[in-house]
Coordinates of C-alpha atoms in Angstrom, one line a residue:
X78 CA 121.1 197.5 114.1
X79 CA 124.7 196.3 114.2
X80 CA 125.5 192.6 113.6
X81 CA 126.8 192.3 117.2
X82 CA 123.5 193.6 118.7
X83 CA 121.6 191.3 116.4
X84 CA 123.6 188.2 117.6
X85 CA 123.2 189.3 121.3
X86 CA 119.5 189.6 120.8
X87 CA 119.4 186.1 119.2
X88 CA 121.3 184.6 122.1
X89 CA 118.9 186.3 124.6
X90 CA 115.9 185.1 122.7
X91 CA 117.1 181.5 122.3
X92 CA 117.7 180.3 125.9
X93 CA 116.9 176.5 125.8
X94 CA 118.4 173.7 123.8
X95 CA 115.1 173.1 122.0
X96 CA 114.8 176.7 121.1
X97 CA 118.2 176.6 119.6
X98 CA 117.3 173.5 117.5
X99 CA 114.1 175.2 116.4
X100 CA 116.1 178.4 115.4
X101 CA 118.4 176.4 113.2
X102 CA 115.6 174.5 111.5
X103 CA 113.7 177.7 110.8
X104 CA 117.0 179.4 109.5
X105 CA 118.0 176.5 107.4
X106 CA 114.9 174.7 106.1
X107 CA 115.7 171.6 104.1
X108 CA 119.2 171.8 105.4
X109 CA 118.8 171.1 109.1
X110 CA 116.4 168.5 110.4
X111 CA 115.7 166.8 113.8
X112 CA 117.3 163.4 114.3
X113 CA 114.2 161.3 114.6
X114 CA 115.9 157.9 114.9
X115 CA 114.8 155.9 118.0
X116 CA 116.9 156.8 121.0
X117 CA 118.8 159.6 119.1
X118 CA 118.8 163.4 119.6
X119 CA 120.2 166.6 118.1
X120 CA 120.0 167.7 114.3
X121 CA 121.2 166.4 111.1
X122 CA 122.8 168.9 108.8
X123 CA 123.3 168.7 105.0
X124 CA 127.2 168.5 104.6
X125 CA 127.3 171.0 101.9
X126 CA 126.1 173.6 104.4
X127 CA 127.9 172.3 107.5
X128 CA 130.3 175.3 107.8
X129 CA 127.4 177.8 107.6
X130 CA 125.4 176.0 110.3
X131 CA 128.5 175.6 112.5
X132 CA 129.2 179.3 112.3
X133 CA 125.7 180.1 113.2
X134 CA 125.9 177.8 116.2
X135 CA 129.1 179.6 117.3
X136 CA 128.2 183.2 116.6
X137 CA 124.5 183.5 116.8
X138 CA 123.5 180.9 119.3
X139 CA 126.5 181.0 121.6
X140 CA 127.6 177.2 121.3
X141 CA 131.2 178.4 121.0
X142 CA 132.8 175.4 122.7
X143 CA 133.1 172.3 120.6
X144 CA 134.1 169.3 122.7
X145 CA 133.8 166.2 120.7
X146 CA 133.9 165.2 117.0
X147 CA 133.2 161.5 116.5
X148 CA 132.9 159.3 113.3
X149 CA 130.5 156.5 113.2
X150 CA 130.2 153.7 110.5
X151 CA 126.5 152.7 110.1
X152 CA 127.2 149.9 107.5
X153 CA 124.5 147.3 107.8
X154 CA 122.0 149.3 109.8
X155 CA 121.6 152.5 107.8
X156 CA 120.6 153.6 104.3
X157 CA 123.3 153.1 101.7
X158 CA 123.7 156.9 101.2
X159 CA 124.1 157.8 104.8
X160 CA 126.3 155.1 106.4
X161 CA 129.2 157.3 107.5
X162 CA 128.4 160.0 110.0
X163 CA 130.3 162.7 112.0
X164 CA 128.8 163.6 115.3
X165 CA 129.7 167.0 117.0
X166 CA 129.0 168.1 120.5
X167 CA 128.9 171.8 121.0
X168 CA 128.3 173.6 124.3
X169 CA 127.8 177.0 125.8
X170 CA 130.3 178.0 128.4
X171 CA 127.5 179.2 130.6
X172 CA 126.6 175.5 131.1
X173 CA 123.9 173.2 129.9
X174 CA 123.5 170.2 127.6
X175 CA 125.3 169.8 124.2
X176 CA 123.7 170.8 120.9
X177 CA 124.5 167.7 119.0
X178 CA 124.8 168.1 115.3
X179 CA 125.6 165.5 112.7
X180 CA 126.4 165.2 109.0
X181 CA 126.4 162.2 106.8
X182 CA 128.3 161.0 103.7
X183 CA 128.2 158.1 101.4
X184 CA 130.4 155.3 102.3
X185 CA 132.0 155.0 98.9
X186 CA 133.1 158.6 98.9
X187 CA 133.0 160.0 102.5
X188 CA 133.9 163.7 101.9
X189 CA 132.9 166.2 104.6
X190 CA 133.9 169.8 105.0
X191 CA 136.5 170.5 107.7
X192 CA 135.4 172.6 110.6
X193 CA 138.9 173.6 111.6
X194 CA 138.3 177.3 110.4
X195 CA 135.2 177.5 112.7
X196 CA 136.2 175.2 115.5
X197 CA 140.1 174.6 115.6
X198 CA 139.3 172.0 118.3
X199 CA 138.3 169.6 115.6
X200 CA 141.9 169.6 114.1
X201 CA 143.2 166.4 115.8
X202 CA 139.8 164.9 116.0
X203 CA 139.2 165.2 112.2
X204 CA 142.7 163.6 111.6
X205 CA 141.6 160.7 113.9
X206 CA 138.4 160.2 111.9
X207 CA 140.4 160.2 108.7
X208 CA 143.0 157.8 110.1
X209 CA 140.6 155.3 111.5
X210 CA 137.5 155.8 109.2
X211 CA 138.9 157.2 106.0
X212 CA 136.6 160.3 105.9
X213 CA 138.1 163.1 103.8
X214 CA 137.8 166.5 105.4
X215 CA 137.9 169.1 102.6
X216 CA 139.9 172.2 103.7
X217 CA 141.7 170.7 106.5
X218 CA 145.2 172.3 106.8
X219 CA 147.0 169.2 107.6
X220 CA 145.1 166.1 106.9
X221 CA 147.2 163.0 107.5
X222 CA 147.2 160.0 109.8
X223 CA 147.6 160.7 113.5
X224 CA 147.5 157.4 115.4
X225 CA 148.8 155.0 112.6
X226 CA 151.8 155.2 110.4
X227 CA 151.3 156.4 106.7
X228 CA 151.8 153.0 105.3
X229 CA 149.1 151.3 107.2
X230 CA 146.6 149.5 105.1
X231 CA 143.0 150.5 105.5
X232 CA 141.0 152.3 108.1
X233 CA 140.7 149.9 111.1
X234 CA 137.4 151.3 112.7
X235 CA 135.3 150.7 109.5
X236 CA 132.9 147.8 110.0
X237 CA 134.2 145.8 106.9
X238 CA 137.9 146.0 108.1
X239 CA 139.3 142.8 109.4
X240 CA 142.8 142.4 111.0
X241 CA 145.1 139.4 110.1
X242 CA 144.2 137.7 113.4
X243 CA 140.5 138.3 113.0
X244 CA 138.5 135.6 114.8
X245 CA 134.9 136.8 115.3
X246 CA 133.0 140.1 115.3
X247 CA 132.0 140.0 119.0
X248 CA 133.2 138.7 122.3
X249 CA 133.1 136.4 124.1
X250 CA 134.7 134.2 121.3
X251 CA 133.3 130.8 120.9
X252 CA 136.8 129.3 121.2
X253 CA 137.0 130.5 124.8
X254 CA 133.3 130.3 125.9
X255 CA 131.3 128.3 126.8
X256 CA 133.4 125.3 126.0
X257 CA 136.7 126.8 126.8
X258 CA 138.7 125.1 124.0
X259 CA 141.1 127.9 123.7
X260 CA 143.4 128.4 120.7
X261 CA 145.5 131.3 119.8
X262 CA 144.7 133.0 116.4
X263 CA 148.4 133.3 115.8
X264 CA 148.7 129.6 115.5
X265 CA 146.7 129.6 112.3
X266 CA 148.6 132.4 110.8
X267 CA 152.1 131.4 109.5
X268 CA 154.8 134.0 109.9
X269 CA 154.8 136.7 107.3
X270 CA 150.9 136.3 106.9
X271 CA 150.1 138.3 110.0
X272 CA 150.0 141.7 108.3
X273 CA 148.0 143.1 105.4
X274 CA 149.3 145.1 102.6
X275 CA 147.6 146.9 99.7
X276 CA 147.0 144.7 96.6
X277 CA 149.8 146.4 94.5
X278 CA 152.3 146.5 97.4
X279 CA 155.8 145.2 96.7
X280 CA 157.5 144.5 100.0
X281 CA 160.9 144.1 98.3
X282 CA 160.7 147.7 97.1
X283 CA 159.4 149.3 100.3
X284 CA 160.1 153.0 100.7
X285 CA 158.9 154.6 103.9
X286 CA 157.2 157.9 103.1
X287 CA 155.8 158.6 106.7
X288 CA 158.7 161.0 107.5
X289 CA 158.3 162.9 104.2
X290 CA 154.6 163.7 104.9
X291 CA 155.5 164.7 108.4
X292 CA 158.2 167.1 107.5
X293 CA 156.3 168.4 104.6
X294 CA 153.6 169.8 106.8
X295 CA 156.0 171.8 108.8
X296 CA 156.5 174.3 105.8
X297 CA 160.3 174.4 106.1
X298 CA 161.0 175.3 102.6
X299 CA 163.7 172.4 102.3
X300 CA 163.6 168.7 101.6
X301 CA 164.7 167.3 105.0
X302 CA 164.8 163.7 103.7
X303 CA 167.4 164.6 100.9
X304 CA 169.5 167.2 102.7
X305 CA 173.3 166.4 102.6
X306 CA 176.2 168.1 104.1
X307 CA 175.6 171.2 102.1
X308 CA 172.9 172.5 104.4
X309 CA 173.3 176.3 104.9
X310 CA 170.7 177.6 107.2
X311 CA 170.2 178.7 110.8
X312 CA 167.0 176.7 111.0
X313 CA 167.3 173.3 112.5
X314 CA 164.8 170.5 113.0
X315 CA 165.0 168.7 116.3
X316 CA 163.1 165.6 117.2
X317 CA 162.3 165.2 120.9
X318 CA 161.1 161.7 121.6
X319 CA 159.5 159.3 121.3
X320 CA 162.0 157.8 123.7
X321 CA 162.8 160.9 125.7
X322 CA 162.7 161.1 129.5
X323 CA 160.6 164.3 129.4
X324 CA 158.0 163.4 126.9
X325 CA 155.8 161.5 129.6
X326 CA 155.9 158.3 127.6
X327 CA 156.3 157.4 123.9
X328 CA 155.6 160.8 122.5
X329 CA 157.5 162.8 119.9
X330 CA 157.8 166.5 119.2
X331 CA 159.2 167.7 115.9
X332 CA 160.4 171.1 116.6
X333 CA 161.7 173.8 114.1
X334 CA 164.3 176.0 115.7
X335 CA 165.6 179.4 114.5
X336 CA 168.7 179.6 116.6
X337 CA 167.4 178.5 120.0
X338 CA 163.9 179.8 119.5
X339 CA 160.9 177.6 118.6
X340 CA 159.3 178.5 115.4
X341 CA 156.9 175.5 114.9
X342 CA 156.2 172.3 116.9
X343 CA 154.1 169.4 115.8
X344 CA 153.1 166.6 118.2
X345 CA 153.5 163.1 116.9
X346 CA 151.7 160.3 118.6
X347 CA 150.4 156.8 118.1
X348 CA 153.5 154.9 119.2
X349 CA 151.3 153.4 122.0
X350 CA 148.1 153.0 119.9
X351 CA 146.1 149.7 120.6
X352 CA 143.0 150.5 118.9
X353 CA 141.2 150.5 122.1
X354 CA 137.9 151.5 120.5
X355 CA 137.9 148.5 118.1
X356 CA 138.4 146.2 121.1
X357 CA 135.6 148.0 122.8
X358 CA 133.1 147.4 120.0
X359 CA 133.9 143.6 120.1
X360 CA 133.6 143.4 123.9
X361 CA 130.4 143.3 125.8
X362 CA 129.4 146.4 127.7
X363 CA 130.6 145.0 130.9
X364 CA 133.9 143.7 129.5
X365 CA 134.8 147.3 128.6
X366 CA 135.0 148.5 132.3
X367 CA 138.5 147.1 133.0
X368 CA 139.6 148.5 129.6
X369 CA 138.8 152.0 130.6
X370 CA 141.4 151.6 133.5
X371 CA 144.1 151.3 130.9
X372 CA 143.4 154.8 129.4
X373 CA 144.6 157.3 131.9
X374 CA 146.0 154.7 134.3
X375 CA 146.5 157.4 137.0
X376 CA 142.7 158.0 137.1
X377 CA 141.1 154.6 136.6
X378 CA 138.1 155.4 139.0
X379 CA 137.2 158.5 136.9
X380 CA 137.5 156.6 133.7
X381 CA 135.2 154.0 135.1
X382 CA 132.6 156.6 136.1
X383 CA 132.5 158.3 132.7
X384 CA 131.8 155.0 130.9
X385 CA 129.1 153.7 133.2
X386 CA 127.4 157.1 133.1
X387 CA 127.2 156.8 129.3
X388 CA 125.8 153.2 129.4
X389 CA 123.3 154.2 132.1
X390 CA 122.1 157.0 129.9
X391 CA 121.3 154.3 127.4
X392 CA 119.7 152.0 130.0
X393 CA 117.5 155.0 131.1
X394 CA 115.9 154.8 127.6
X395 CA 114.4 151.5 128.5
X396 CA 111.2 150.9 130.7
X397 CA 113.0 148.8 133.3
X398 CA 115.7 151.2 134.2
X399 CA 116.2 151.6 138.0
X400 CA 118.3 154.7 139.1
X401 CA 121.6 154.3 141.0
X402 CA 121.2 154.1 144.7
X403 CA 122.2 157.2 146.8
X404 CA 125.0 155.4 148.6
X405 CA 126.6 154.2 145.4
X406 CA 126.5 157.8 144.2
X407 CA 128.2 159.0 147.3
X408 CA 130.9 156.2 147.0
X409 CA 131.4 157.1 143.3
X410 CA 132.1 160.8 144.2
X411 CA 134.3 159.8 147.0
X412 CA 136.4 157.8 144.5
X413 CA 136.3 160.4 141.8
X414 CA 137.6 163.2 144.2
X415 CA 140.3 161.0 145.8
X416 CA 141.4 160.2 142.1
X417 CA 141.7 163.9 141.3
X418 CA 144.1 164.3 144.3
X419 CA 146.0 161.2 143.4
X420 CA 146.4 162.6 139.7
X421 CA 147.3 166.2 140.7
X422 CA 149.9 165.1 143.2
X423 CA 151.6 163.1 140.5
X424 CA 151.2 165.8 137.9
X425 CA 152.7 168.5 140.1
X426 CA 155.5 166.2 141.0
X427 CA 156.3 165.5 137.3
X428 CA 156.1 169.2 136.5
X429 CA 158.8 169.8 139.1
X430 CA 160.7 167.0 137.6
X431 CA 160.6 168.6 134.2
X432 CA 161.8 171.9 135.8
X433 CA 165.0 170.0 137.1
X434 CA 164.0 169.2 140.6
X435 CA 164.9 165.6 140.0
X436 CA 162.3 163.3 141.6
X437 CA 162.4 164.9 145.1
X438 CA 159.1 166.8 144.9
X439 CA 157.5 163.9 143.1
X440 CA 158.4 161.3 145.6
X441 CA 157.6 163.6 148.5
X442 CA 154.0 163.9 147.1
X443 CA 153.9 160.2 146.3
X444 CA 154.1 159.4 149.9
X445 CA 150.6 160.9 150.5
X446 CA 149.3 159.4 147.2
X447 CA 150.2 156.0 148.5
X448 CA 147.8 156.5 151.4
X449 CA 144.9 157.0 149.0
X450 CA 146.1 153.9 146.9
X451 CA 146.0 151.8 150.1
X452 CA 142.3 152.7 150.4
X453 CA 141.7 151.9 146.7
X454 CA 143.4 148.5 147.2
X455 CA 141.3 147.6 150.1
X456 CA 138.0 148.5 148.3
X457 CA 138.6 147.5 144.7
X458 CA 141.4 145.0 145.1
X459 CA 144.0 146.9 143.1
X460 CA 145.9 150.2 143.5
X461 CA 146.2 151.5 139.9
X462 CA 143.7 149.9 137.6
X463 CA 140.7 149.6 139.9
X464 CA 137.7 148.2 137.7
X465 CA 135.4 149.4 140.5
X466 CA 132.3 151.1 138.9
X467 CA 129.3 149.0 137.7
X468 CA 126.2 149.8 135.8
X469 CA 123.7 150.7 138.4
X470 CA 126.2 151.0 141.3
X471 CA 129.6 150.0 142.4
X472 CA 131.4 146.5 142.6
X473 CA 131.0 146.4 146.4
X474 CA 130.5 148.5 149.5
X475 CA 133.4 149.9 151.5
X476 CA 134.9 147.3 153.9
X477 CA 134.7 147.8 157.6
X478 CA 138.4 147.7 157.9
X479 CA 141.4 148.3 155.6
X480 CA 143.6 145.2 156.0
X481 CA 146.6 143.8 154.2
X482 CA 148.4 140.4 154.5
X483 CA 152.0 139.7 155.6
X484 CA 153.9 138.1 152.7
X485 CA 157.3 138.4 154.2
X486 CA 158.6 138.1 157.8
X487 CA 159.1 141.7 158.6
X488 CA 156.1 143.0 156.5
X489 CA 154.1 145.8 158.1
X490 CA 150.4 144.8 158.1
X491 CA 147.8 147.4 157.7
X492 CA 144.7 147.1 159.8
X493 CA 142.5 150.3 160.2
X494 CA 139.0 151.2 160.6
X495 CA 137.9 152.4 157.2
X496 CA 136.0 155.5 158.3
X497 CA 138.6 156.6 160.7
X498 CA 141.3 156.1 158.1
X499 CA 139.4 158.2 155.6
X500 CA 138.6 161.0 158.1
X501 CA 142.3 161.2 159.1
X502 CA 143.6 161.6 155.4
X503 CA 140.8 163.9 154.5
X504 CA 140.7 166.2 157.4
X505 CA 144.3 165.9 158.8
X506 CA 147.0 164.4 156.5
X507 CA 146.2 165.8 153.1
X508 CA 145.4 169.4 154.2
X509 CA 148.6 169.5 156.3
X510 CA 150.6 168.2 153.5
X511 CA 149.2 170.7 150.9
X512 CA 150.1 173.6 153.3
X513 CA 153.6 172.3 153.5
X514 CA 153.8 171.6 149.7
X515 CA 152.7 175.0 148.8
X516 CA 155.0 176.5 151.3
X517 CA 158.0 174.9 149.6
X518 CA 156.9 175.4 146.0
X519 CA 154.5 178.3 145.2
X520 CA 157.0 181.1 146.1
X521 CA 160.1 179.3 144.9
X522 CA 162.0 181.8 142.7
X523 CA 163.1 179.2 140.2
X524 CA 159.6 177.9 139.7
X525 CA 158.2 181.4 139.3
X526 CA 161.0 182.5 136.9
X527 CA 160.5 179.3 134.8
X528 CA 156.7 179.2 134.8
X529 CA 155.4 182.8 134.9
X530 CA 154.8 184.2 131.3
X531 CA 155.8 180.8 129.7
X532 CA 153.4 178.6 127.7
X533 CA 150.6 181.3 127.7
X534 CA 147.3 180.1 126.4
X535 CA 144.9 183.1 126.0
X536 CA 141.3 182.6 126.9
X537 CA 139.9 183.0 123.4
X538 CA 142.5 180.4 122.1
X539 CA 141.7 178.0 125.0
X540 CA 138.1 178.1 124.0
X541 CA 138.7 177.8 120.2
X542 CA 141.0 174.8 120.6
X543 CA 138.7 173.0 122.9
X544 CA 141.0 173.0 126.0
X545 CA 139.6 171.2 129.1
X546 CA 140.5 170.8 132.7
X547 CA 143.1 172.8 134.4
X548 CA 144.5 173.9 131.0
X549 CA 141.3 175.7 130.3
X550 CA 140.7 177.0 133.8
X551 CA 144.3 178.2 134.0
X552 CA 143.3 180.6 131.2
X553 CA 140.6 182.1 133.3
X554 CA 137.6 180.1 131.9
X555 CA 135.5 178.7 134.9
X556 CA 134.2 175.7 133.0
X557 CA 133.9 172.4 134.8
X558 CA 131.5 169.6 133.8
X559 CA 130.6 169.1 137.5
X560 CA 129.0 172.6 137.4
X561 CA 128.2 173.1 133.7
X562 CA 126.2 169.8 133.3
X563 CA 126.2 168.2 136.8
X564 CA 126.0 164.4 137.3
X565 CA 125.8 162.2 140.2
X566 CA 125.3 164.1 143.5
X567 CA 127.5 167.1 142.6
X568 CA 124.5 169.5 142.5
X569 CA 124.1 169.1 146.3
X570 CA 127.8 169.7 147.0
X571 CA 129.4 173.1 147.8
X572 CA 132.7 173.8 146.0
X573 CA 134.3 176.4 143.8
X574 CA 136.0 176.4 140.5
X575 CA 139.6 177.7 140.7
X576 CA 140.8 179.7 137.6
X577 CA 144.0 181.4 136.7
X578 CA 144.6 184.9 135.4
X579 CA 147.4 184.7 132.8
X580 CA 147.1 181.4 131.4
X581 CA 150.6 180.4 131.8
X582 CA 152.4 177.4 133.4
X583 CA 152.3 178.9 136.9
X584 CA 148.6 179.5 136.7
X585 CA 148.0 175.9 135.7
X586 CA 150.2 174.7 138.6
X587 CA 148.1 176.9 141.1
X588 CA 144.8 175.7 139.7
X589 CA 145.8 172.0 140.4
X590 CA 146.9 173.0 143.9
X591 CA 143.5 174.8 144.6
X592 CA 141.5 171.9 143.0
X593 CA 143.0 169.5 145.4
X594 CA 141.8 171.8 148.2
X595 CA 138.3 172.0 146.7
X596 CA 138.4 168.2 146.4
X597 CA 139.0 168.0 150.1
X598 CA 136.2 170.4 150.7
X599 CA 134.0 168.0 148.7
X600 CA 135.3 165.0 150.6
X601 CA 134.5 166.6 153.9
X602 CA 130.9 166.8 152.8
X603 CA 131.0 163.1 151.7
X604 CA 132.1 161.7 155.1
X605 CA 128.8 162.5 156.9
X606 CA 126.9 161.1 153.9
X607 CA 128.8 157.8 154.1
X608 CA 127.9 157.6 157.8
X609 CA 124.3 158.4 157.2
X610 CA 123.9 155.8 154.3
X611 CA 125.8 153.0 156.1
X612 CA 124.1 149.6 155.3
X613 CA 122.2 150.9 152.3
X614 CA 122.3 149.3 148.9
X615 CA 125.1 149.9 146.4
X616 CA 123.2 148.2 143.5
X617 CA 120.2 149.4 141.6
X618 CA 117.3 147.2 142.7
X619 CA 119.2 145.7 145.5
X620 CA 120.9 143.0 143.6
X621 CA 124.1 142.7 141.5
X622 CA 123.7 143.8 137.8
X623 CA 123.4 141.4 134.9
X624 CA 126.7 140.1 133.4
X625 CA 125.3 141.1 129.9
X626 CA 122.7 143.9 130.4
X627 CA 120.2 144.5 127.6
X628 CA 120.8 148.1 126.4
X629 CA 118.1 149.9 124.5
X630 CA 118.8 151.2 121.0
X631 CA 120.1 154.8 120.9
X632 CA 123.1 157.1 121.4
X633 CA 124.5 158.6 124.6
X634 CA 127.5 160.8 125.6
X635 CA 128.7 160.2 129.1
X636 CA 131.2 162.8 130.3
X637 CA 132.8 163.6 133.6
X638 CA 135.3 166.2 134.8
X639 CA 138.4 163.9 135.1
X640 CA 141.5 165.3 136.7
X641 CA 142.9 166.1 133.2
X642 CA 139.7 167.6 132.0
X643 CA 136.4 166.4 130.2
X644 CA 136.5 162.7 129.5
X645 CA 133.6 161.7 127.3
X646 CA 132.3 158.4 126.0
X647 CA 130.2 158.5 123.0
X648 CA 128.2 155.1 122.8
X649 CA 125.9 153.8 120.1
X650 CA 123.7 150.9 120.8
X651 CA 122.1 149.2 117.7
X652 CA 120.2 146.1 117.0
X653 CA 116.8 144.7 117.9
X654 CA 114.5 146.8 120.3
X655 CA 115.4 144.4 123.2
X656 CA 119.0 145.7 123.1
X657 CA 122.3 144.3 122.2
X658 CA 125.3 143.0 124.2
X659 CA 128.0 144.9 122.4
X660 CA 128.2 148.6 121.6
X661 CA 128.0 149.5 117.9
X662 CA 130.1 152.5 118.5
X663 CA 132.5 153.1 121.4
X664 CA 134.4 156.3 121.3
X665 CA 136.6 158.0 123.8
X666 CA 137.0 161.8 123.8
X667 CA 140.2 161.9 125.8
X668 CA 141.5 165.1 127.4
X669 CA 145.2 164.1 126.9
X670 CA 144.6 163.8 123.2
X671 CA 142.6 167.0 122.6
X672 CA 144.6 169.1 124.8
X673 CA 147.7 168.5 122.8
X674 CA 146.2 170.6 120.0
X675 CA 147.3 173.6 122.0
X676 CA 151.0 172.5 122.5
X677 CA 152.3 173.9 119.2
X678 CA 150.8 177.5 119.7
X679 CA 151.8 177.6 123.4
X680 CA 155.4 176.6 122.7
X681 CA 156.1 179.0 119.7
X682 CA 158.6 181.7 120.7
X683 CA 160.0 179.8 123.6
X684 CA 163.3 177.8 124.1
X685 CA 163.7 174.0 123.9
X686 CA 164.0 173.8 127.8
X687 CA 160.6 175.5 128.1
X688 CA 158.8 173.1 125.8
X689 CA 159.5 170.3 128.2
X690 CA 157.7 172.3 131.0
X691 CA 154.9 173.4 128.8
X692 CA 154.2 169.8 127.9
X693 CA 154.3 168.9 131.6
X694 CA 151.8 171.7 132.5
X695 CA 149.3 170.0 130.1
X696 CA 149.5 166.8 132.0
X697 CA 149.1 164.0 129.5
X698 CA 149.1 160.3 129.8
X699 CA 150.0 158.4 126.5
X700 CA 147.6 155.5 127.3
X701 CA 144.8 157.9 127.0
X702 CA 146.2 160.0 124.2
X703 CA 146.9 157.1 121.8
X704 CA 144.2 154.7 123.2

């Protein structure tokens, strides 16, 4: 019996998640064990055998798609020898729930084997865990900070790390609530004392080493920092960004050129990093909802949805959980699919902008996007950062009419019947516009010559690097969370998953075009459901949710198919059995961040002008990348 046949038989015999876990425990006794903590699932793996177990998961059990790698600091609520943990979510491309496997390391020496050799998708995610938690990943090919600069003191996501302006561990801070005697923490920190340095740090002898470590990782064979006028080489290092009009925000690409051909490319990010997750662990659960708007600020409704699904998974562990009403689920899908169209219209417009069609296609698409934003504003009160979803439902029902107020004398005032307005844009305006948009773009000879065969991402590489969304589906992989692990009312809706054939920029463009048509197909099914549920509740239990809901102890991973791909929230609730008001761990698996792992390999062998278009075809937002 060949090894391939044996593996195929194993995958055929092990169909369910429980069977896969039993297989691992049987194959690796005393190495793999079930996670029996209250509210937890998956398995815990001895870190000394992590690579072997991960290889078995991939090759024998078919869990070859690793989505998320998350670090957790359990200081204060775990045993001393296991207070740092890495949590991995691996999936089968055929669909189903994640096989969650975890490994633990002592806090004073957190060393864990790198899984980059098994799952290249962990590359940037392990660097993030090293950067923010100080976990050392043995065997990682390029382990260095990714969101913070090399001279940053400490690892800010650790539970014992305190910033210079530290006030309290959790919000709401007593200085603001309930008395309201507000002061600014900065007032108590004199200038010069608002940063922290290592104990042996001498500011007067500061030498910035961040660039040295960056260039050293490129394998140039020369010391770029000390090169003078005697440089005799055809190889050139070019920095595009961070302040470059085509890097879609504060993003930098360090490119090694041989002549005009790209040999290596390394993404450099973190210029917009706000430590969103640290803020999220100090906020109450509800306070985090508007913070999710600030991630991918073009997709705030989808960001809201992923987060509330994660918290609702935790709430479902309790005995008092009431499911989300059907009308609220219908409205959630309505908002999510309109958001997909909003995002793709903007994405394709900027892709054309990167190709040199300066702003015309983008502004043309933006005219239709504005119609959807008018609707968002009428329902949620804002156009871009909507803060609309709630645990157990949505903020409020759809209004009867879409109205606006006249601020100036000649202002045009909107006043439409909401259902008539939605029906018009879903069944008339948007389909007509997409026909026209495709007519102008899809067969354009410049677009085809610049996009076909450029930035190719083969399907095996897309899977290995954990690509998501149109980037993955453009490579021919029909993986979509709405189908692979359905949520909300997607199981009862009829829609297809568009895929590409060649995995190039042109395929990714076509996938986004077709996804907008599929979103319209979904929305046409939503309209009669909105009519049928009119007047029904939009809150679980018929009343507005609590300001600070009690969340049972446990872990959850809420994920949605956002316009840019899988957006996941790994949330840990810890504390007394009655639940806590603040998440112990709040982590975002951002598609813009993980998809950048593919940028270097996709750009190799192309020209500098091409790399701008390759980046545009990934579709990133730096608020989500850096968090």
